[in-house]
Amino acid sequence: MTGSPLNPRDWSSQPAYIDSAYRSTALRGPTRSLIPAKPALSALAGPVFGHDLLGELDSNLTLNGRKDNDPLGERIIVTGRVLDENGRPLPGTLVEIWQANSAGRYIHKVDQHAAPLDPNFFGGGRCITDGEGRYRFLTIKPGAYPWGNHVNAWRPNHIHFSLFGHHFATRLVTQMYFPGDPLLLLDPIFLGVPEKSRNRMVATFSIDETQEGYALGFVFDIVLRGANETLWETHR
Amino acid sequence: MSAGKPALLGQTPSQTVGPYFAYGLTPQQYGYAFSSIAGSTMAEASTPGIHIRIEGRVFDGRGDAVNDAMIELWQADSNGHYARDHGANSLFRGFGRCGTGTHAESKFWFDTVKPGVTGQRQAPHINVTVMMRGLLLHSFSRIYFDDESSANVTDEVLSCVPEDRRHTLLARRVADGVYRFDIHMQGDQETVFFDL
Ligand SMILES: [Fe+3]
């Protein structure tokens, strides 16, 4: 099935594949030019995920790993809209997240950072955007962690995001950062993105989303490639 | 391409999937207590079509197998219909996900059906997304089949690829129903990746 062709990826907003400041890119980023696909191929619709795949607590990370107590750390609400470049909301699209706990430790078996695991926190979650393209997670603010890329290298606080959009080509994996984090300007992964578009990955604090006596609110809107409207009009 | 109305909003940049995606994106495969939205088993025994396994490894620029990559497949059913097309086999969703961190040789594998032809000038193919630590923006590729040579020569995407690199997109039949598709991120055999 095909939808309308997409605008091209905005390469001027993307990180380069090989970035000398982020060491692991040296052997893993493709070195040859990408082969341009015909614009019509970008119209291929992507997979659809239904609510039947989700568990009741999937978007509540303060509960979905809870054993016998509340997870430790600062409760936060992370919410926003998934939009296309034309400002249209994308309803019904899957948003998956994963993150470290408040001490900066992932539950992943490979993470050996000497910070405690929280027996009541798992760190993975997901939801499907509503009719206005909105998603909402309740979670714990993730801690910073060291990552060995260079001397005294620390990742800023971040939440990993995975999105699909409505097309195969709108797939996006990104990270959400927190405003005012002093580690941002020392982080090669964040700095790998051109300066003009870096702030699109930084959430804003919102007193309106903050819940009285309970949790701080952060808003993170995500913009995926949109339909090329000119082409769409002529092909109708 | 002709410019449409200027976009209102800037595209959110990509970041690496990092080393710790497994408990969020492929939890069941890695043994975490969280259900997976998709996995390696894309077809059930009852799914119509030719049942095949696709397996392979991801190699870095030094030729080492990558053990923290994640591969996603997106394909049509055996009749050439994608899952939300009218008439698509409702048992077959066409989407699979596999990490390379649970197999002793860092393999990924998918049990699926051979896709049908989706349209004119299209040989049977599977869309591939590759992610890993150290890859700041995922890579798009395509799997074609080495036993479809007459269809492959008519394919409009393969024909955009320089002839001497087309073989990097061919899954090789290594046993009955088993195809091998290795992904080389760099080097002489670098897999063709598309700007989709
Ligand atoms: Fe991380």
CSV table of C-alpha atoms and ligand atoms in Angstrom, one decimal:
chain,number,residue,atom,x,y,z
A,1,MET,CA,0.0,0.0,0.0
A,2,THR,CA,1.2,3.5,-0.7
A,3,GLY,CA,0.4,6.8,0.8
A,4,SER,CA,1.6,10.2,-0.4
A,5,PRO,CA,5.3,10.6,-1.2
A,6,LEU,CA,7.3,12.1,1.7
A,7,ASN,CA,9.5,15.2,1.7
A,8,PRO,CA,13.1,14.1,1.6
A,9,ARG,CA,15.0,13.6,4.8
A,10,ASP,CA,16.5,16.9,5.9
A,11,TRP,CA,20.2,15.9,5.9
A,12,SER,CA,21.2,19.3,7.2
A,13,SER,CA,19.5,18.5,10.5
A,14,GLN,CA,21.0,15.0,10.9
A,15,PRO,CA,24.3,13.9,12.5
A,16,ALA,CA,27.0,12.6,10.2
A,17,TYR,CA,27.6,8.8,10.1
A,18,ILE,CA,31.3,9.1,11.0
A,19,ASP,CA,32.0,11.5,13.8
A,20,SER,CA,35.6,11.4,15.3
A,21,ALA,CA,34.3,12.6,18.7
A,22,TYR,CA,32.0,9.6,19.0
A,23,ARG,CA,34.5,6.7,18.7
A,24,SER,CA,32.1,3.8,17.9
A,25,THR,CA,31.0,5.5,14.7
A,26,ALA,CA,34.5,5.0,13.1
A,27,LEU,CA,33.8,1.3,12.2
A,28,ARG,CA,30.1,1.3,12.1
A,29,GLY,CA,28.9,4.3,10.0
A,30,PRO,CA,28.5,3.6,6.3
A,31,THR,CA,31.2,5.2,4.2
A,32,ARG,CA,29.7,5.1,0.7
A,33,SER,CA,27.1,7.5,-0.6
A,34,LEU,CA,23.5,6.3,0.0
A,35,ILE,CA,21.7,5.3,-3.1
A,36,PRO,CA,18.8,7.7,-3.8
A,37,ALA,CA,15.6,5.7,-4.0
A,38,LYS,CA,12.8,6.9,-6.3
A,39,PRO,CA,10.6,9.5,-4.5
A,40,ALA,CA,7.6,7.3,-5.0
A,41,LEU,CA,9.1,4.6,-2.9
A,42,SER,CA,9.0,6.9,0.2
A,43,ALA,CA,5.3,6.5,0.0
A,44,LEU,CA,5.4,2.9,1.3
A,45,ALA,CA,3.2,2.7,4.4
A,46,GLY,CA,4.7,1.4,7.5
A,47,PRO,CA,3.6,-1.2,10.0
A,48,VAL,CA,0.6,-0.5,12.2
A,49,PHE,CA,0.6,-1.5,15.9
A,50,GLY,CA,-2.7,-1.9,17.7
A,51,HIS,CA,-3.6,-1.3,21.3
A,52,ASP,CA,-4.0,-5.1,21.7
A,53,LEU,CA,-0.1,-5.3,21.8
A,54,LEU,CA,0.1,-3.0,24.8
A,55,GLY,CA,-0.2,-3.9,28.5
A,56,GLU,CA,-2.3,-1.7,30.8
A,57,LEU,CA,0.8,-0.3,32.6
A,58,ASP,CA,3.1,0.1,29.6
A,59,SER,CA,3.0,3.9,29.7
A,60,ASN,CA,3.5,4.1,33.4
A,61,LEU,CA,7.1,3.3,34.3
A,62,THR,CA,6.5,4.1,37.9
A,63,LEU,CA,4.3,1.0,38.1
A,64,ASN,CA,5.3,-1.4,35.3
A,65,GLY,CA,8.4,-2.6,37.2
A,66,ARG,CA,7.1,-2.1,40.7
A,67,LYS,CA,7.6,-5.1,43.0
A,68,ASP,CA,7.0,-4.1,46.6
A,69,ASN,CA,7.7,-0.3,46.6
A,70,ASP,CA,7.7,2.8,44.6
A,71,PRO,CA,10.8,3.3,42.4
A,72,LEU,CA,13.3,5.8,43.8
A,73,GLY,CA,13.8,9.2,42.1
A,74,GLU,CA,12.0,12.2,40.9
A,75,ARG,CA,8.6,11.4,39.3
A,76,ILE,CA,8.1,13.1,35.9
A,77,ILE,CA,5.5,13.3,33.2
A,78,VAL,CA,6.8,13.2,29.7
A,79,THR,CA,4.2,14.1,27.1
A,80,GLY,CA,4.0,15.7,23.7
A,81,ARG,CA,2.7,15.3,20.2
A,82,VAL,CA,4.0,13.4,17.2
A,83,LEU,CA,3.6,15.7,14.2
A,84,ASP,CA,4.6,15.8,10.6
A,85,GLU,CA,6.5,18.7,9.2
A,86,ASN,CA,3.3,20.3,8.0
A,87,GLY,CA,2.1,20.4,11.6
A,88,ARG,CA,-0.4,17.6,11.2
A,89,PRO,CA,-0.7,15.3,14.2
A,90,LEU,CA,0.0,11.6,13.7
A,91,PRO,CA,-2.5,9.6,15.5
A,92,GLY,CA,-2.2,5.9,16.2
A,93,THR,CA,1.5,5.6,16.0
A,94,LEU,CA,3.6,3.6,18.4
A,95,VAL,CA,6.0,5.4,20.7
A,96,GLU,CA,8.5,3.2,22.6
A,97,ILE,CA,10.9,4.5,25.3
A,98,TRP,CA,13.7,3.1,27.4
A,99,GLN,CA,15.9,4.8,30.0
A,100,ALA,CA,18.2,4.4,32.9
A,101,ASN,CA,16.9,4.6,36.5
A,102,SER,CA,17.4,7.6,38.8
A,103,ALA,CA,20.9,6.4,39.6
A,104,GLY,CA,22.0,6.3,36.0
A,105,ARG,CA,21.9,2.5,35.7
A,106,TYR,CA,20.1,0.5,32.9
A,107,ILE,CA,18.5,-2.8,33.7
A,108,HIS,CA,20.3,-4.2,30.6
A,109,LYS,CA,22.6,-7.1,31.5
A,110,VAL,CA,25.5,-5.5,29.7
A,111,ASP,CA,25.4,-2.3,31.8
A,112,GLN,CA,28.1,-2.6,34.4
A,113,HIS,CA,28.1,0.9,35.7
A,114,ALA,CA,28.6,0.7,39.5
A,115,ALA,CA,25.4,2.4,40.4
A,116,PRO,CA,22.5,0.5,42.0
A,117,LEU,CA,19.7,-1.1,40.1
A,118,ASP,CA,16.3,-0.2,41.5
A,119,PRO,CA,14.3,-3.4,42.1
A,120,ASN,CA,11.1,-1.4,41.5
A,121,PHE,CA,12.1,0.1,38.2
A,122,PHE,CA,12.3,-1.5,34.8
A,123,GLY,CA,12.8,1.5,32.5
A,124,GLY,CA,10.9,0.4,29.3
A,125,GLY,CA,7.6,1.7,28.2
A,126,ARG,CA,5.4,2.4,25.2
A,127,CYS,CA,2.1,3.9,24.1
A,128,ILE,CA,0.2,4.7,21.0
A,129,THR,CA,-0.6,8.3,20.1
A,130,ASP,CA,-4.2,9.5,20.5
A,131,GLY,CA,-6.4,11.2,17.9
A,132,GLU,CA,-4.4,14.4,18.3
A,133,GLY,CA,-1.0,12.7,18.0
A,134,ARG,CA,-0.4,12.9,21.7
A,135,TYR,CA,1.5,10.5,23.9
A,136,ARG,CA,2.1,10.6,27.6
A,137,PHE,CA,4.4,8.7,30.0
A,138,LEU,CA,4.7,8.8,33.7
A,139,THR,CA,8.3,7.8,34.7
A,140,ILE,CA,11.3,8.6,36.9
A,141,LYS,CA,13.9,11.2,35.8
A,142,PRO,CA,16.9,9.2,34.5
A,143,GLY,CA,20.3,9.8,36.0
A,144,ALA,CA,23.5,10.6,34.1
A,145,TYR,CA,26.0,7.8,33.5
A,146,PRO,CA,29.6,7.4,32.4
A,147,TRP,CA,30.2,5.7,29.0
A,148,GLY,CA,34.0,5.5,28.4
A,149,ASN,CA,34.0,7.3,25.1
A,150,HIS,CA,36.7,9.6,26.4
A,151,VAL,CA,38.2,10.7,29.7
A,152,ASN,CA,35.4,11.6,32.1
A,153,ALA,CA,32.7,11.0,29.6
A,154,TRP,CA,29.1,11.2,31.0
A,155,ARG,CA,25.9,11.0,29.0
A,156,PRO,CA,23.4,13.8,29.9
A,157,ASN,CA,20.1,12.7,31.3
A,158,HIS,CA,18.1,11.3,28.5
A,159,ILE,CA,15.2,9.0,27.5
A,160,HIS,CA,15.6,6.9,24.3
A,161,PHE,CA,12.6,7.2,21.9
A,162,SER,CA,11.6,4.9,19.0
A,163,LEU,CA,8.8,6.0,16.6
A,164,PHE,CA,7.3,4.7,13.4
A,165,GLY,CA,5.0,7.3,11.9
A,166,HIS,CA,2.7,6.3,9.1
A,167,HIS,CA,5.4,5.5,6.5
A,168,PHE,CA,8.2,3.0,6.4
A,169,ALA,CA,10.6,5.8,5.8
A,170,THR,CA,9.4,7.9,8.8
A,171,ARG,CA,11.1,5.6,11.2
A,172,LEU,CA,12.9,7.6,13.9
A,173,VAL,CA,15.1,6.6,16.8
A,174,THR,CA,16.2,9.5,18.9
A,175,GLN,CA,16.9,10.7,22.4
A,176,MET,CA,15.1,13.2,24.5
A,177,TYR,CA,17.2,15.5,26.7
A,178,PHE,CA,16.4,17.8,29.6
A,179,PRO,CA,16.6,21.5,29.5
A,180,GLY,CA,19.6,23.2,31.2
A,181,ASP,CA,21.7,20.0,31.5
A,182,PRO,CA,25.4,21.1,31.7
A,183,LEU,CA,26.5,17.8,30.2
A,184,LEU,CA,24.7,18.5,26.9
A,185,LEU,CA,27.5,20.7,25.5
A,186,LEU,CA,30.1,18.0,26.5
A,187,ASP,CA,28.3,15.1,24.9
A,188,PRO,CA,29.5,14.0,21.4
A,189,ILE,CA,26.2,12.2,20.7
A,190,PHE,CA,24.2,15.4,21.2
A,191,LEU,CA,26.8,17.5,19.6
A,192,GLY,CA,26.9,15.3,16.6
A,193,VAL,CA,23.7,16.9,15.5
A,194,PRO,CA,24.1,20.3,13.7
A,195,GLU,CA,23.7,23.2,16.1
A,196,LYS,CA,20.5,24.5,14.4
A,197,SER,CA,18.6,21.3,15.1
A,198,ARG,CA,20.0,20.2,18.4
A,199,ASN,CA,17.4,21.9,20.5
A,200,ARG,CA,14.6,19.9,18.8
A,201,MET,CA,15.8,17.0,21.0
A,202,VAL,CA,15.5,19.0,24.3
A,203,ALA,CA,12.2,18.8,26.2
A,204,THR,CA,10.8,21.9,27.8
A,205,PHE,CA,9.7,22.1,31.4
A,206,SER,CA,6.0,22.8,31.6
A,207,ILE,CA,4.2,24.0,34.7
A,208,ASP,CA,0.9,23.2,33.0
A,209,GLU,CA,1.8,19.6,32.6
A,210,THR,CA,3.2,19.5,36.1
A,211,GLN,CA,0.9,17.7,38.5
A,212,GLU,CA,0.3,19.4,41.8
A,213,GLY,CA,2.1,17.6,44.6
A,214,TYR,CA,3.1,14.7,42.4
A,215,ALA,CA,5.3,15.0,39.3
A,216,LEU,CA,7.1,17.6,37.2
A,217,GLY,CA,5.9,17.9,33.6
A,218,PHE,CA,8.1,17.9,30.5
A,219,VAL,CA,6.9,18.4,26.9
A,220,PHE,CA,8.7,16.9,24.0
A,221,ASP,CA,7.1,17.2,20.5
A,222,ILE,CA,8.5,15.0,17.8
A,223,VAL,CA,8.4,16.0,14.1
A,224,LEU,CA,8.6,13.3,11.4
A,225,ARG,CA,8.9,13.7,7.7
A,226,GLY,CA,5.7,14.9,6.2
A,227,ALA,CA,3.9,14.4,2.9
A,228,ASN,CA,5.0,16.4,0.0
A,229,GLU,CA,1.9,18.5,-0.3
A,230,THR,CA,2.5,19.7,-3.9
A,231,LEU,CA,2.8,16.1,-5.2
A,232,TRP,CA,-0.1,15.1,-3.1
A,233,GLU,CA,-2.4,17.7,-4.5
A,234,THR,CA,-1.6,16.9,-8.1
A,235,HIS,CA,-2.0,13.2,-7.6
A,236,ARG,CA,-5.4,13.3,-6.0
B,1,MET,CA,12.0,17.4,-6.6
B,2,SER,CA,9.7,20.4,-6.8
B,3,ALA,CA,9.5,22.3,-3.5
B,4,GLY,CA,6.0,22.2,-1.9
B,5,LYS,CA,4.9,24.6,0.7
B,6,PRO,CA,7.8,25.2,3.0
B,7,ALA,CA,7.7,22.9,5.9
B,8,LEU,CA,6.5,24.5,9.1
B,9,LEU,CA,8.4,22.4,11.5
B,10,GLY,CA,11.9,21.0,11.5
B,11,GLN,CA,12.4,17.2,11.5
B,12,THR,CA,13.5,15.8,14.8
B,13,PRO,CA,17.1,14.6,14.4
B,14,SER,CA,18.1,10.9,14.8
B,15,GLN,CA,20.3,9.6,17.6
B,16,THR,CA,21.9,6.2,18.0
B,17,VAL,CA,19.8,3.4,19.5
B,18,GLY,CA,22.7,2.8,21.9
B,19,PRO,CA,23.8,-0.4,23.5
B,20,TYR,CA,20.9,-0.9,25.9
B,21,PHE,CA,17.8,-1.1,23.6
B,22,ALA,CA,17.1,-4.7,24.2
B,23,TYR,CA,14.9,-4.6,27.3
B,24,GLY,CA,12.8,-1.9,25.7
B,25,LEU,CA,12.6,-3.0,22.0
B,26,THR,CA,13.4,-6.8,22.0
B,27,PRO,CA,12.6,-7.8,25.6
B,28,GLN,CA,11.3,-11.4,25.1
B,29,GLN,CA,14.2,-12.3,22.9
B,30,TYR,CA,16.7,-11.2,25.6
B,31,GLY,CA,14.8,-12.7,28.4
B,32,TYR,CA,13.3,-9.6,30.1
B,33,ALA,CA,9.9,-9.7,31.7
B,34,PHE,CA,8.2,-7.4,29.2
B,35,SER,CA,6.3,-8.5,26.1
B,36,SER,CA,7.7,-7.8,22.7
B,37,ILE,CA,5.6,-6.0,20.1
B,38,ALA,CA,7.4,-8.0,17.4
B,39,GLY,CA,10.1,-10.7,17.2
B,40,SER,CA,11.9,-13.1,14.9
B,41,THR,CA,8.9,-15.3,14.2
B,42,MET,CA,7.0,-13.5,11.6
B,43,ALA,CA,5.0,-16.4,10.2
B,44,GLU,CA,3.1,-19.1,11.9
B,45,ALA,CA,2.8,-22.6,10.6
B,46,SER,CA,-0.6,-21.7,9.2
B,47,THR,CA,0.6,-18.7,7.3
B,48,PRO,CA,0.1,-19.2,3.5
B,49,GLY,CA,3.2,-19.1,1.4
B,50,ILE,CA,6.7,-20.5,1.1
B,51,HIS,CA,8.2,-20.6,4.6
B,52,ILE,CA,11.7,-19.4,4.8
B,53,ARG,CA,14.4,-18.5,7.3
B,54,ILE,CA,16.6,-15.5,6.7
B,55,GLU,CA,19.7,-15.3,8.8
B,56,GLY,CA,22.9,-13.3,8.8
B,57,ARG,CA,25.3,-11.2,10.7
B,58,VAL,CA,26.2,-7.5,10.8
B,59,PHE,CA,29.9,-6.7,10.3
B,60,ASP,CA,31.8,-3.6,11.2
B,61,GLY,CA,34.6,-2.0,9.3
B,62,ARG,CA,37.1,-4.4,10.9
B,63,GLY,CA,35.1,-7.4,9.8
B,64,ASP,CA,34.0,-8.2,13.4
B,65,ALA,CA,30.4,-9.3,13.9
B,66,VAL,CA,28.4,-6.7,15.8
B,67,ASN,CA,26.6,-8.2,18.8
B,68,ASP,CA,24.5,-5.1,19.7
B,69,ALA,CA,22.7,-4.4,16.5
B,70,MET,CA,18.9,-4.5,15.9
B,71,ILE,CA,17.4,-5.5,12.6
B,72,GLU,CA,13.8,-4.8,11.5
B,73,LEU,CA,12.1,-6.3,8.5
B,74,TRP,CA,9.0,-5.0,6.8
B,75,GLN,CA,7.5,-7.1,4.0
B,76,ALA,CA,4.5,-8.0,2.0
B,77,ASP,CA,2.8,-11.4,2.4
B,78,SER,CA,3.1,-14.2,-0.1
B,79,ASN,CA,0.6,-12.5,-2.4
B,80,GLY,CA,2.5,-9.3,-2.4
B,81,HIS,CA,0.2,-7.4,0.0
B,82,TYR,CA,1.3,-5.4,2.9
B,83,ALA,CA,-0.5,-5.9,6.1
B,84,ARG,CA,-2.9,-3.0,6.0
B,85,ASP,CA,-3.7,-3.6,2.3
B,86,HIS,CA,-7.2,-4.8,1.6
B,87,GLY,CA,-6.9,-8.5,1.0
B,88,ALA,CA,-3.7,-9.0,3.0
B,89,ASN,CA,-3.6,-12.2,5.0
B,90,SER,CA,-4.7,-11.1,8.4
B,91,LEU,CA,-2.5,-13.6,10.2
B,92,PHE,CA,0.6,-12.1,8.7
B,93,ARG,CA,1.7,-8.7,10.0
B,94,GLY,CA,4.9,-8.6,7.9
B,95,PHE,CA,7.0,-6.9,10.6
B,96,GLY,CA,9.9,-8.5,12.5
B,97,ARG,CA,12.6,-7.5,14.9
B,98,CYS,CA,15.7,-9.3,16.0
B,99,GLY,CA,18.8,-8.2,18.0
B,100,THR,CA,22.2,-9.7,17.4
B,101,GLY,CA,23.0,-10.1,21.1
B,102,THR,CA,21.5,-13.5,22.0
B,103,HIS,CA,23.1,-15.8,19.4
B,104,ALA,CA,26.6,-17.2,20.1
B,105,GLU,CA,27.8,-16.0,16.6
B,106,SER,CA,25.9,-12.7,16.8
B,107,LYS,CA,23.4,-13.8,14.2
B,108,PHE,CA,20.0,-12.4,13.6
B,109,TRP,CA,17.3,-14.6,12.1
B,110,PHE,CA,13.7,-14.4,10.9
B,111,ASP,CA,11.2,-17.1,10.2
B,112,THR,CA,8.9,-15.7,7.6
B,113,VAL,CA,7.3,-16.3,4.2
B,114,LYS,CA,8.8,-15.3,0.9
B,115,PRO,CA,7.1,-12.1,-0.1
B,116,GLY,CA,5.1,-11.9,-3.3
B,117,VAL,CA,5.5,-9.3,-6.0
B,118,THR,CA,4.2,-6.0,-4.8
B,119,GLY,CA,3.9,-4.3,-8.2
B,120,GLN,CA,5.2,-3.7,-11.6
B,121,ARG,CA,9.0,-3.6,-11.9
B,122,GLN,CA,9.4,-5.0,-8.3
B,123,ALA,CA,11.1,-8.3,-7.6
B,124,PRO,CA,10.2,-10.0,-4.3
B,125,HIS,CA,12.0,-8.1,-1.6
B,126,ILE,CA,12.0,-7.2,2.1
B,127,ASN,CA,12.6,-3.8,3.5
B,128,VAL,CA,15.4,-3.7,6.2
B,129,THR,CA,16.2,-1.2,8.9
B,130,VAL,CA,19.6,-1.5,10.7
B,131,MET,CA,20.3,0.1,14.0
B,132,MET,CA,23.2,-0.1,16.5
B,133,ARG,CA,25.4,1.7,18.9
B,134,GLY,CA,27.7,3.9,16.9
B,135,LEU,CA,25.2,4.4,14.1
B,136,LEU,CA,23.7,7.8,14.6
B,137,LEU,CA,21.1,7.4,12.0
B,138,HIS,CA,19.6,4.0,11.1
B,139,SER,CA,20.3,2.6,7.7
B,140,PHE,CA,17.7,1.4,5.2
B,141,SER,CA,18.4,-1.6,2.9
B,142,ARG,CA,16.6,-4.2,1.0
B,143,ILE,CA,16.8,-8.0,0.8
B,144,TYR,CA,16.4,-9.6,-2.6
B,145,PHE,CA,16.7,-13.3,-3.3
B,146,ASP,CA,19.4,-14.9,-5.4
B,147,ASP,CA,17.0,-17.5,-6.8
B,148,GLU,CA,14.8,-14.7,-8.4
B,149,SER,CA,17.3,-13.6,-11.0
B,150,SER,CA,14.8,-13.1,-13.8
B,151,ALA,CA,12.6,-10.9,-11.5
B,152,ASN,CA,15.6,-9.1,-10.1
B,153,VAL,CA,16.8,-7.8,-13.5
B,154,THR,CA,13.4,-6.0,-13.9
B,155,ASP,CA,13.4,-4.4,-10.5
B,156,GLU,CA,13.3,-0.6,-10.5
B,157,VAL,CA,15.2,-0.2,-7.2
B,158,LEU,CA,18.0,-2.7,-8.0
B,159,SER,CA,18.4,-1.0,-11.4
B,160,CYS,CA,19.3,2.2,-9.6
B,161,VAL,CA,22.2,0.4,-7.8
B,162,PRO,CA,25.6,0.2,-9.6
B,163,GLU,CA,25.9,-3.3,-11.0
B,164,ASP,CA,29.0,-4.2,-9.1
B,165,ARG,CA,27.2,-3.5,-5.8
B,166,ARG,CA,23.9,-5.3,-6.4
B,167,HIS,CA,25.1,-8.5,-5.0
B,168,THR,CA,25.2,-6.9,-1.5
B,169,LEU,CA,21.4,-6.9,-1.6
B,170,LEU,CA,21.0,-10.6,-2.5
B,171,ALA,CA,20.1,-13.1,0.1
B,172,ARG,CA,21.8,-16.4,-0.8
B,173,ARG,CA,20.0,-19.7,-0.6
B,174,VAL,CA,22.3,-21.8,1.6
B,175,ALA,CA,19.9,-24.7,2.3
B,176,ASP,CA,16.3,-25.6,1.5
B,177,GLY,CA,14.3,-22.7,2.7
B,178,VAL,CA,17.2,-20.9,4.3
B,179,TYR,CA,18.7,-17.7,3.0
B,180,ARG,CA,21.8,-15.9,4.2
B,181,PHE,CA,21.9,-12.1,4.2
B,182,ASP,CA,25.0,-10.5,5.8
B,183,ILE,CA,25.2,-6.7,6.4
B,184,HIS,CA,28.5,-5.0,6.0
B,185,MET,CA,28.6,-1.5,7.4
B,186,GLN,CA,31.9,-0.7,5.6
B,187,GLY,CA,34.6,-2.1,3.4
B,188,ASP,CA,34.8,-3.6,0.0
B,189,GLN,CA,31.5,-5.5,0.6
B,190,GLU,CA,29.7,-2.5,2.1
B,191,THR,CA,26.0,-3.2,1.8
B,192,VAL,CA,24.0,-0.8,-0.3
B,193,PHE,CA,22.0,1.6,1.9
B,194,PHE,CA,19.2,3.8,0.5
B,195,ASP,CA,18.3,7.4,1.0
B,196,LEU,CA,14.6,6.7,1.1
C,1,FE,FE,21.3,5.8,27.0
